[in-house]
Amino acid sequence: MANSFQTNTTLAVDGRNYQIHSLRHFDTQIDIKRLPFSLRILLENLLRNEDGVSVTRDDIAALANWDPQAEPAVEIAFTPSRVILQDFTGIPALADLAAMRDAMVELGGDPEKINPLSPVELVIDHSVQVDVFNKGDAAERNAEMEFSRNQERYAFLRWGQTAFSNFTVVPPGTGIIHQINVEYLARVVFTEVGDGEQEDYTAAFPDTVVGTDSHTTMVNGIGVLGWGVGGIEAEAAMLGQPITMLIPQVVGCKLTGKLPEGSTATDLVLTLVKMLRAHGVVGTFVEFFGEDLDHIPLADRATIANMAPEYGATCGIFPIDEETLHYLALSGRSPDNIALVKAYAQEQGMFRESGTSTIHPTTQYTHVLELDLGTVQPSLAGPKRPQDLIPLREAKAVFQETVTSSKTETTKSETETSEPTEAEKPYVLDDGAVVIAAITSCTNTSNPEVMVGAGLLAKNAHAKGLTAKPWVKTSLAPGSLVVTEYLRAAGLLPHLESLGFHVVGYGCTTCIGNSGPLPRDVTSAIQAGNPVTCSVLSGNRNFEGRIHPDVKMNFLASPPLAVAYALAGTMNIDLYEEPLGTDQDGNPVFLRDIWPSPQEIQEIITRFIDTDLFTSSYRDVFEGDERWRTIPTSTGQQFSWDKYSTYIRRPPYFQGMSREPEAIEPIRGARVLALLGDSVTTDHISPAGSIETNGAAGWYLQQECVFPKEFNSYGSRRGNHEVMIRGTFANTRLRNLMVPGMEGGWSLYGPHKASLPAISRLIFDVAMAYQRDKTPLIVIAGKEYGSGSSRDWAAKGPRLLGVRAVLAESFERIHRSNLVGMGILPLQFQAGENAKSLELIGFESYDFDDLVPGAREITVTVTTLRGASWQFTAKIRIDTPKEWEYYQHGGILPYVLRGLLAPESTT
């Protein structure tokens, strides 16, 4: 490495020497005292990876001389220490690597070059589904079904664990990826043994991570810089490619005061989501500071950091301080690691001392916001977006205001239902009926205060004889084994179970749409009366159609409130003024009667949560149970693809690939596959949830002799592109404006002459018809296109359907990057323009001719079916020179593969 600023030096900690790139030494050359904590981490990353090519002296100087008010314009190359994957996105990433090995062999290269160059950790947490609930053996039975459904997928992951170096897998039944990351995987300060000129050495540097899940940001709560990226971008990082980014603006958020009694960390984060969304922090780093961080526990910090995607930031980070060290000790990190974290952070100016506001008195931010925690009220968010905050006092009124409009929306029910529960009986459901109440998601199950609070509330409710309403599907999905153990040790688990909140498994479950089928009588009641049904979950996402296709309104809430709404059974209730039910003597019981005090909660946490819980829970974290250990796997450098598999198929991205990239061709005669409105999320684009029997994916599986009861979910079949492209744009709530009055994955196969009628078909069928015509496709959309989870199939699916460009009013950060990574051109309307103002209705053809590397704008020629044409300009959202290279090669993966075949071709 170049080391042009001569920052390489030695740090001694407890008699052991570590090589570091010293920011203290760098500060003698360029004053960096005003840099926020997060930018110091980026600066060290550039110093350590300076090679004169990807990272130059000028790049380092540009970051060191950061102007807080400048619009991001300078590109840097960030090299994360490690990559973390969950199984839904990890399996297609692994399949791509396996296909790259095949392509490497076919092009005459060495398949061993396709290997992760930095540690990759995959946590299986997205596959378990809530099929069985309200039963003592629910977790075991759901796990049995999980393994039965996912045998092929898990065998593929076990092959990958042996075939690739630097690749480890956390088996099913352990917990949720982000909670495991915070509780066990995160190093805070990374160490790596290197080869020096004279002797081996140990380097120390900040732990940084990118992950294929939006909520990778949860680790920001422990002082680790990281965020979610697309699967394609993560694969490139695994293969040694730096992640290009613009030097960001950093918004400082000062937290003061303490939460009032009755308010929880969930209420705090929902309040922050609304506040930061309203300010506008998309694409920025958000850094939390203030003297009162001394009183904010790590669990609350992790909760706040987790929901950075919901408030729109790249990350939401807390500095390293004494609370960080306390949590590292509690969670079982070694004394040597803790000592290194403290010494390294203090040496590098990355440590916030108790009683101080920031890591340095002269720290500057682009903007400074402030929240007094004392103003936080008990709240919900919903019914469709996490930023739509509703004070609990207003929840009933807000529901009643929105129910009329929701009643006009159509609902499509699942054909599958779960086995009946003992409490099932025929009934009529009213508007507002809560049919799902779930304690779920890494956001809140990582936080002992809200989990113990839910347990104590359940205990108090049980003592008064309250029960959950029979139409409510209740579930408890702890984020790690640690949670179950402290709830059991404190005697709270039986009380949760008495209300139907049995442990159903260890994974994301309801939060990602794996809520499972509703009981038969519930589905029948919904079909009969079409009520506006609701879910209440302690999750982070509540987009349309995400939780369950039969549920129209989804509300995010704290775990105690999830229990409370299960008792009430309806959203049409004022929890302040109306009782949840009656006790054994017929007296009304209000929420305030059973709400636990902060003192009760803290007493439980102090008594029952200790280091032994963490060390025992993670002692054999990579081993798995007998089911996992006995899965048969293939061996060898290359995977033995099964052409009959409906789970794992060889991806087609490298078929027909040449050793050199072709010149960029203009896009001519493109037709519109979908004309979409605002806030189209990756949930609308990417296949997710259950696979419908009568959809394109369902028909394909039945042709492959798969019975509907064996369909499993789209997430579990992400390794099969044939299933995934048929489910792209197939969300039941998608509204393609080309087919007004219809919901779902419909489009029009447009005529080539004005006199011919257009034919309404499924989007997949329309795309295939255009592919037979060799017609390129585009998507036109409104604001915030691609918001939501960082799903690589939201880019992969459109690419395989033949989409060459997306023209939108604005893009979500990760999704725009993913489009480029798949060779799709992201274009943005000029300010003040959109499809409506330009009179675009979707039946025109489009030409994009002046497409040259580095261009910032492009002229779009629109031609109607009657031959009239006009032009407008659009912004090209290929934001960096590196992204132009990716686009020229047809995406990141071909770029990396060609680079490994002939490095000189991509430099």
Tab-separated table of C-alpha atoms in Angstrom, residues 141-314:
chain	number	residue	atom	x	y	z
A	141	ARG	CA	-43.116	-28.077	14.423
A	142	ASN	CA	-42.342	-24.904	12.480
A	143	ALA	CA	-38.660	-25.915	12.426
A	144	GLU	CA	-39.584	-29.345	11.066
A	145	MET	CA	-41.560	-27.740	8.248
A	146	GLU	CA	-38.735	-25.261	7.634
A	147	PHE	CA	-36.193	-28.044	7.119
A	148	SER	CA	-38.619	-30.082	5.022
A	149	ARG	CA	-39.281	-27.127	2.696
A	150	ASN	CA	-35.703	-25.943	2.475
A	151	GLN	CA	-33.659	-29.140	2.245
A	152	GLU	CA	-32.213	-28.248	-1.173
A	153	ARG	CA	-31.385	-24.698	-0.133
A	154	TYR	CA	-29.708	-25.749	3.077
A	155	ALA	CA	-27.710	-28.445	1.288
A	156	PHE	CA	-26.496	-25.753	-1.114
A	157	LEU	CA	-25.430	-23.543	1.795
A	158	ARG	CA	-23.575	-26.427	3.420
A	159	TRP	CA	-21.742	-26.998	0.122
A	160	GLY	CA	-20.785	-23.338	0.037
A	161	GLN	CA	-19.453	-23.489	3.573
A	162	THR	CA	-16.964	-26.159	2.509
A	163	ALA	CA	-16.282	-25.005	-1.071
A	164	PHE	CA	-15.450	-21.363	-0.327
A	165	SER	CA	-12.918	-20.030	2.124
A	166	ASN	CA	-13.804	-17.122	4.429
A	167	PHE	CA	-17.450	-18.219	4.348
A	168	THR	CA	-19.308	-19.268	7.521
A	169	VAL	CA	-22.966	-20.104	8.097
A	170	VAL	CA	-25.049	-19.631	11.243
A	171	PRO	CA	-27.605	-22.463	10.983
A	172	PRO	CA	-31.392	-22.173	11.350
A	173	GLY	CA	-32.924	-21.826	14.791
A	174	THR	CA	-30.280	-19.467	16.168
A	175	GLY	CA	-31.767	-16.012	15.761
A	176	ILE	CA	-32.079	-12.960	13.534
A	177	ILE	CA	-29.067	-11.791	11.560
A	178	HIS	CA	-28.803	-8.277	12.996
A	179	GLN	CA	-29.314	-9.308	16.590
A	180	ILE	CA	-26.660	-12.020	16.218
A	181	ASN	CA	-24.399	-9.433	14.590
A	182	VAL	CA	-24.698	-7.122	17.609
A	183	GLU	CA	-24.648	-9.845	20.259
A	184	TYR	CA	-21.837	-11.974	18.830
A	185	LEU	CA	-20.376	-11.344	15.375
A	186	ALA	CA	-19.427	-7.653	15.607
A	187	ARG	CA	-15.785	-7.048	16.559
A	188	VAL	CA	-15.950	-3.220	16.867
A	189	VAL	CA	-12.190	-3.276	16.309
A	190	PHE	CA	-11.019	-5.854	13.779
A	191	THR	CA	-7.696	-7.665	13.885
A	192	GLU	CA	-5.957	-9.359	11.005
A	193	VAL	CA	-2.650	-11.147	10.763
A	194	GLY	CA	-0.569	-9.882	7.849
A	195	ASP	CA	2.755	-10.590	6.200
A	196	GLY	CA	5.318	-7.830	6.638
A	197	GLU	CA	8.652	-7.455	4.896
A	198	GLN	CA	10.518	-8.866	7.892
A	199	GLU	CA	7.960	-10.624	10.084
A	200	ASP	CA	4.264	-11.290	10.506
A	201	TYR	CA	2.226	-8.625	12.251
A	202	THR	CA	-1.287	-8.074	13.589
A	203	ALA	CA	-3.168	-5.117	12.161
A	204	ALA	CA	-5.980	-3.415	14.071
A	205	PHE	CA	-8.658	-1.321	12.391
A	206	PRO	CA	-12.349	-0.473	12.753
A	207	ASP	CA	-14.847	-3.234	12.136
A	208	THR	CA	-16.908	-2.165	9.122
A	209	VAL	CA	-19.563	-4.197	7.363
A	210	VAL	CA	-22.004	-4.209	4.491
A	211	GLY	CA	-24.914	-6.590	4.377
A	212	THR	CA	-27.613	-7.803	2.050
A	213	ASP	CA	-30.331	-6.615	4.378
A	214	SER	CA	-31.364	-3.011	4.902
A	215	HIS	CA	-31.226	-3.301	8.672
A	216	THR	CA	-27.531	-4.086	8.711
A	217	THR	CA	-27.433	-0.600	10.233
A	218	MET	CA	-28.437	-2.084	13.585
A	219	VAL	CA	-24.736	-2.698	14.239
A	220	ASN	CA	-24.235	1.088	14.123
A	221	GLY	CA	-25.576	1.071	17.672
A	222	ILE	CA	-22.396	-0.604	18.857
A	223	GLY	CA	-20.121	1.822	16.996
A	224	VAL	CA	-19.606	-0.304	13.864
A	225	LEU	CA	-20.018	1.535	10.562
A	226	GLY	CA	-22.138	-0.504	8.189
A	227	TRP	CA	-25.223	-0.418	6.032
A	228	GLY	CA	-27.286	-2.468	3.648
A	229	VAL	CA	-26.303	-2.929	0.026
A	230	GLY	CA	-27.727	-4.879	-2.853
A	231	GLY	CA	-26.813	-8.513	-3.234
A	232	ILE	CA	-24.850	-7.733	-6.369
A	233	GLU	CA	-22.822	-5.040	-4.639
A	234	ALA	CA	-22.203	-7.355	-1.682
A	235	GLU	CA	-20.932	-10.064	-4.009
A	236	ALA	CA	-18.455	-7.626	-5.496
A	237	ALA	CA	-17.295	-6.665	-1.988
A	238	MET	CA	-16.850	-10.345	-1.187
A	239	LEU	CA	-14.587	-10.590	-4.230
A	240	GLY	CA	-12.412	-7.670	-3.175
A	241	GLN	CA	-14.066	-4.828	-5.023
A	242	PRO	CA	-14.366	-1.601	-3.014
A	243	ILE	CA	-17.764	0.015	-2.750
A	244	THR	CA	-17.807	3.352	-4.476
A	245	MET	CA	-19.679	6.118	-2.721
A	246	LEU	CA	-19.822	9.869	-2.540
A	247	ILE	CA	-18.413	11.511	0.576
A	248	PRO	CA	-21.680	11.967	2.487
A	249	GLN	CA	-23.145	14.781	4.436
A	250	VAL	CA	-23.463	13.984	8.142
A	251	VAL	CA	-26.539	15.058	10.082
A	252	GLY	CA	-26.013	15.296	13.827
A	253	CYS	CA	-28.948	14.318	16.021
A	254	LYS	CA	-28.606	15.392	19.636
A	255	LEU	CA	-30.549	13.296	22.116
A	256	THR	CA	-31.348	14.905	25.463
A	257	GLY	CA	-33.304	13.977	28.552
A	258	LYS	CA	-34.827	10.626	29.454
A	259	LEU	CA	-37.873	8.702	28.274
A	260	PRO	CA	-40.953	9.332	30.423
A	261	GLU	CA	-42.645	6.457	32.207
A	262	GLY	CA	-44.874	4.563	29.783
A	263	SER	CA	-42.765	5.340	26.715
A	264	THR	CA	-40.440	2.761	25.222
A	265	ALA	CA	-37.482	2.569	22.880
A	266	THR	CA	-39.968	1.596	20.157
A	267	ASP	CA	-41.848	4.841	20.674
A	268	LEU	CA	-38.520	6.700	20.569
A	269	VAL	CA	-37.414	5.181	17.275
A	270	LEU	CA	-40.819	5.706	15.630
A	271	THR	CA	-40.650	9.349	16.715
A	272	LEU	CA	-37.161	9.666	15.249
A	273	VAL	CA	-38.287	8.052	12.002
A	274	LYS	CA	-40.967	10.693	11.565
A	275	MET	CA	-38.680	13.554	12.584
A	276	LEU	CA	-35.749	12.561	10.400
A	277	ARG	CA	-37.969	11.717	7.423
A	278	ALA	CA	-39.563	15.142	7.703
A	279	HIS	CA	-36.148	16.825	7.764
A	280	GLY	CA	-34.831	14.719	4.879
A	281	VAL	CA	-31.773	12.583	5.555
A	282	VAL	CA	-31.834	10.303	2.510
A	283	GLY	CA	-28.280	9.466	1.466
A	284	THR	CA	-26.715	11.036	4.563
A	285	PHE	CA	-25.001	9.594	7.588
A	286	VAL	CA	-26.912	10.361	10.785
A	287	GLU	CA	-24.744	10.527	13.883
A	288	PHE	CA	-26.256	10.618	17.362
A	289	PHE	CA	-24.555	12.652	20.067
A	290	GLY	CA	-25.122	14.439	23.357
A	291	GLU	CA	-24.102	14.181	27.002
A	292	ASP	CA	-27.254	12.203	27.721
A	293	LEU	CA	-25.967	9.287	25.653
A	294	ASP	CA	-24.502	8.313	29.028
A	295	HIS	CA	-28.017	7.220	30.003
A	296	ILE	CA	-29.087	5.566	26.744
A	297	PRO	CA	-28.432	1.806	26.933
A	298	LEU	CA	-26.886	-0.074	24.055
A	299	ALA	CA	-30.150	-1.908	23.363
A	300	ASP	CA	-31.941	1.401	22.767
A	301	ARG	CA	-29.089	2.578	20.529
A	302	ALA	CA	-29.346	-0.621	18.490
A	303	THR	CA	-33.111	-0.110	18.147
A	304	ILE	CA	-32.550	3.423	16.834
A	305	ALA	CA	-29.735	2.384	14.506
A	306	ASN	CA	-31.758	-0.537	13.172
A	307	MET	CA	-34.388	1.691	11.579
A	308	ALA	CA	-32.020	3.940	9.617
A	309	PRO	CA	-33.613	2.657	6.373
A	310	GLU	CA	-36.994	3.819	7.662
A	311	TYR	CA	-35.763	7.339	8.333
A	312	GLY	CA	-33.915	7.191	5.029
A	313	ALA	CA	-30.282	7.506	6.121
A	314	THR	CA	-27.388	5.395	4.920
